[in-house]
PDB file of C-alpha atoms in Angstrom:
ATOM      1  CA  VAL A   1     -82.730  88.717 -28.134  1.00 90.00           C
ATOM      2  CA  ASN A   2     -83.814  88.313 -32.317  1.00 86.00           C
ATOM      3  CA  LYS A   3     -82.888  84.878 -34.480  1.00 86.00           C
ATOM      4  CA  LYS A   4     -82.532  83.688 -37.129  1.00 82.00           C
ATOM      5  CA  GLY A   5     -81.629  80.360 -38.000  1.00 84.00           C
ATOM      6  CA  ILE A   6     -77.725  80.575 -35.772  1.00 85.00           C
ATOM      7  CA  GLN A   7     -77.844  84.019 -36.313  1.00 84.00           C
ATOM      8  CA  VAL A   8     -78.943  85.590 -32.189  1.00 86.00           C
ATOM      9  CA  TRP A   9     -78.194  89.261 -32.200  1.00 86.00           C
ATOM     10  CA  ARG A  10     -80.216  91.864 -29.336  1.00 90.00           C
ATOM     11  CA  THR A  11     -82.262  95.545 -29.376  1.00 92.00           C
ATOM     12  CA  THR A  12     -83.528  97.787 -27.293  1.00 96.00           C
ATOM     13  CA  SER A  13     -87.048  98.560 -27.679  1.00 96.00           C
ATOM     14  CA  LYS A  14     -89.208 100.576 -26.187  1.00 97.00           C
ATOM     15  CA  VAL A  15     -92.760 102.436 -26.639  1.00 98.00           C
ATOM     16  CA  THR A  16     -92.917 105.713 -27.096  1.00 98.00           C
ATOM     17  CA  LYS A  17     -96.548 105.898 -27.621  1.00 98.00           C
ATOM     18  CA  SER A  18     -99.425 104.158 -26.489  1.00 97.00           C
ATOM     19  CA  GLU A  19    -102.672 105.042 -27.106  1.00 96.00           C
ATOM     20  CA  ALA A  20    -105.825 102.851 -27.035  1.00 92.00           C
ATOM     21  CA  PRO A  21    -106.766 101.717 -28.924  1.00 90.00           C
ATOM     22  CA  LYS A  22    -105.574 103.820 -32.683  1.00 96.00           C
ATOM     23  CA  VAL A  23    -101.636 103.982 -32.025  1.00 97.00           C
ATOM     24  CA  PHE A  24     -98.768 101.388 -30.720  1.00 97.00           C
ATOM     25  CA  GLU A  25     -94.865 102.742 -31.885  1.00 98.00           C
ATOM     26  CA  ILE A  26     -91.536 101.887 -30.634  1.00 98.00           C
ATOM     27  CA  GLU A  27     -88.111 102.515 -31.523  1.00 97.00           C
ATOM     28  CA  VAL A  28     -85.685 100.443 -31.875  1.00 95.00           C
ATOM     29  CA  THR A  29     -82.219 100.353 -31.172  1.00 93.00           C
ATOM     30  CA  GLY A  30     -78.800  98.184 -31.607  1.00 89.00           C
ATOM     31  CA  LEU A  31     -76.059  99.565 -28.929  1.00 86.00           C
ATOM     32  CA  ARG A  32     -77.458 102.730 -28.635  1.00 88.00           C
ATOM     33  CA  LEU A  33     -77.713 103.792 -32.320  1.00 87.00           C
ATOM     34  CA  PRO A  34     -81.131 104.179 -34.210  1.00 91.00           C
ATOM     35  CA  VAL A  35     -82.308 101.038 -35.951  1.00 92.00           C
ATOM     36  CA  SER A  36     -86.050 101.427 -36.292  1.00 95.00           C
ATOM     37  CA  THR A  37     -89.365 102.832 -35.601  1.00 98.00           C
ATOM     38  CA  TRP A  38     -92.072 100.858 -35.185  1.00 97.00           C
ATOM     39  CA  ARG A  39     -96.115 102.251 -35.579  1.00 97.00           C
ATOM     40  CA  TYR A  40     -99.506 100.224 -35.041  1.00 95.00           C
ATOM     41  CA  GLU A  41    -102.466 102.541 -36.317  1.00 96.00           C
ATOM     42  CA  ILE A  42    -106.158 101.279 -35.947  1.00 94.00           C
ATOM     43  CA  GLU A  43    -109.327 103.237 -37.326  1.00 94.00           C
ATOM     44  CA  PRO A  44    -112.557 101.521 -37.089  1.00 92.00           C
ATOM     45  CA  VAL A  45    -113.536 101.576 -41.169  1.00 92.00           C
ATOM     46  CA  ALA A  46    -117.585  99.960 -41.963  1.00 92.00           C
ATOM     47  CA  GLY A  47    -117.262  95.783 -40.262  1.00 84.00           C
ATOM     48  CA  GLY A  48    -114.414  96.909 -38.766  1.00 86.00           C
ATOM     49  CA  SER A  49    -111.179  97.926 -38.005  1.00 89.00           C
ATOM     50  CA  ARG A  50    -107.233  99.060 -40.384  1.00 92.00           C
ATOM     51  CA  ILE A  51    -104.322  98.173 -38.406  1.00 93.00           C
ATOM     52  CA  THR A  52    -101.598  99.672 -40.076  1.00 95.00           C
ATOM     53  CA  MET A  53     -97.971  98.625 -39.420  1.00 95.00           C
ATOM     54  CA  ILE A  54     -94.495 101.403 -40.832  1.00 96.00           C
ATOM     55  CA  TRP A  55     -91.874 100.457 -40.747  1.00 96.00           C
ATOM     56  CA  ILE A  56     -88.844 103.709 -40.569  1.00 96.00           C
ATOM     57  CA  ASP A  57     -85.262 103.152 -40.903  1.00 94.00           C
ATOM     58  CA  ASN A  58     -83.710 105.844 -38.063  1.00 94.00           C
ATOM     59  CA  ARG A  59     -80.517 104.545 -39.680  1.00 91.00           C
ATOM     60  CA  ALA A  60     -78.663 107.567 -40.521  1.00 90.00           C
ATOM     61  CA  GLY A  61     -75.443 108.676 -41.841  1.00 91.00           C
ATOM     62  CA  LEU A  62     -71.676 106.813 -41.301  1.00 91.00           C
ATOM     63  CA  ARG A  63     -73.319 105.896 -38.049  1.00 88.00           C
ATOM     64  CA  GLY A  64     -76.287 104.330 -40.230  1.00 88.00           C
ATOM     65  CA  ASP A  65     -74.502 102.843 -43.018  1.00 90.00           C
ATOM     66  CA  VAL A  66     -72.154 101.020 -40.056  1.00 88.00           C
ATOM     67  CA  MET A  67     -75.947 100.143 -38.668  1.00 87.00           C
ATOM     68  CA  ARG A  68     -77.198  98.608 -41.936  1.00 89.00           C
ATOM     69  CA  VAL A  69     -73.644  96.385 -42.447  1.00 90.00           C
ATOM     70  CA  MET A  70     -73.655  95.365 -38.944  1.00 87.00           C
ATOM     71  CA  GLY A  71     -77.579  94.429 -39.569  1.00 87.00           C
ATOM     72  CA  PHE A  72     -76.182  92.675 -42.524  1.00 90.00           C
ATOM     73  CA  ALA A  73     -74.081  90.608 -40.813  1.00 86.00           C
ATOM     74  CA  ALA A  74     -75.843  89.611 -37.435  1.00 85.00           C
ATOM     75  CA  THR A  75     -79.378  88.764 -39.581  1.00 87.00           C
ATOM     76  CA  GLY A  76     -77.983  88.365 -43.113  1.00 86.00           C
ATOM     77  CA  VAL A  77     -80.804  90.692 -44.160  1.00 88.00           C
ATOM     78  CA  TRP A  78     -79.356  93.283 -46.747  1.00 88.00           C
ATOM     79  CA  ASN A  79     -82.541  94.359 -48.116  1.00 89.00           C
ATOM     80  CA  ARG A  80     -84.367  95.464 -45.821  1.00 90.00           C
ATOM     81  CA  ASP A  81     -87.696  97.458 -47.216  1.00 90.00           C
ATOM     82  CA  ASP A  82     -88.504  94.150 -48.542  1.00 93.00           C
ATOM     83  CA  HIS A  83     -87.854  91.720 -46.239  1.00 92.00           C
ATOM     84  CA  ASN A  84     -89.762  93.816 -43.134  1.00 93.00           C
ATOM     85  CA  ALA A  85     -91.996  95.298 -46.042  1.00 94.00           C
ATOM     86  CA  ASN A  86     -92.599  91.109 -46.812  1.00 94.00           C
ATOM     87  CA  GLY A  87     -92.575  90.623 -42.768  1.00 92.00           C
ATOM     88  CA  MET A  88     -95.097  92.519 -41.949  1.00 93.00           C
ATOM     89  CA  ARG A  89     -98.136  91.627 -44.705  1.00 94.00           C
ATOM     90  CA  ILE A  90     -97.492  87.748 -43.006  1.00 95.00           C
ATOM     91  CA  THR A  91     -98.081  89.577 -39.317  1.00 93.00           C
ATOM     92  CA  LEU A  92    -101.408  92.079 -39.780  1.00 93.00           C
ATOM     93  CA  GLU A  93    -102.558  88.828 -42.375  1.00 94.00           C
ATOM     94  CA  ALA A  94    -101.718  86.383 -39.689  1.00 94.00           C
ATOM     95  CA  LEU A  95    -103.727  89.048 -37.457  1.00 90.00           C
ATOM     96  CA  LYS A  96    -107.010  89.476 -40.006  1.00 89.00           C
ATOM     97  CA  LYS A  97    -107.765  85.280 -39.659  1.00 92.00           C
ATOM     98  CA  GLU A  98    -107.391  85.390 -35.478  1.00 92.00           C
ATOM     99  CA  LEU A  99    -109.353  88.543 -35.565  1.00 86.00           C
ATOM    100  CA  GLU A 100    -111.695  87.553 -37.623  1.00 87.00           C
ATOM    101  CA  SER A 101    -111.364  83.758 -36.141  1.00 89.00           C
ATOM    102  CA  LYS A 102    -112.353  85.374 -32.593  1.00 82.00           C
ATOM    103  CA  GLY A 103    -115.469  87.604 -34.540  1.00 74.00           C
ATOM    104  CA  ALA A 104    -117.201  84.720 -35.353  1.00 54.00           C
ATOM    105  CA  ALA A 105    -116.543  82.183 -32.414  1.00 52.00           C
ATOM    106  CA  ALA A 106    -118.183  85.440 -30.548  1.00 48.00           C
TER     107      ALA A 106
END
């Protein structure tokens, strides 16, 4: 269940790939129609790890157009690319801060 202000909508998420500690991926559907794929890639780098979040819009064709309009009606977000890019930045910054604080405490 997703919520933004008074707007509430449901999606279904299914884990499609889980290869710890390298990849975690979920596919999201709404009304049994494809919506998106979220993928998290984790790779070791000097001094830690790099986490890459990837969002793929799976709404294609006429059904995809309908899903975009329904998504706008449900969420109030039309430009999903910019909206999700901003949310992903916020999520990764918060994750970095949390993980670095745990590392400093260890």
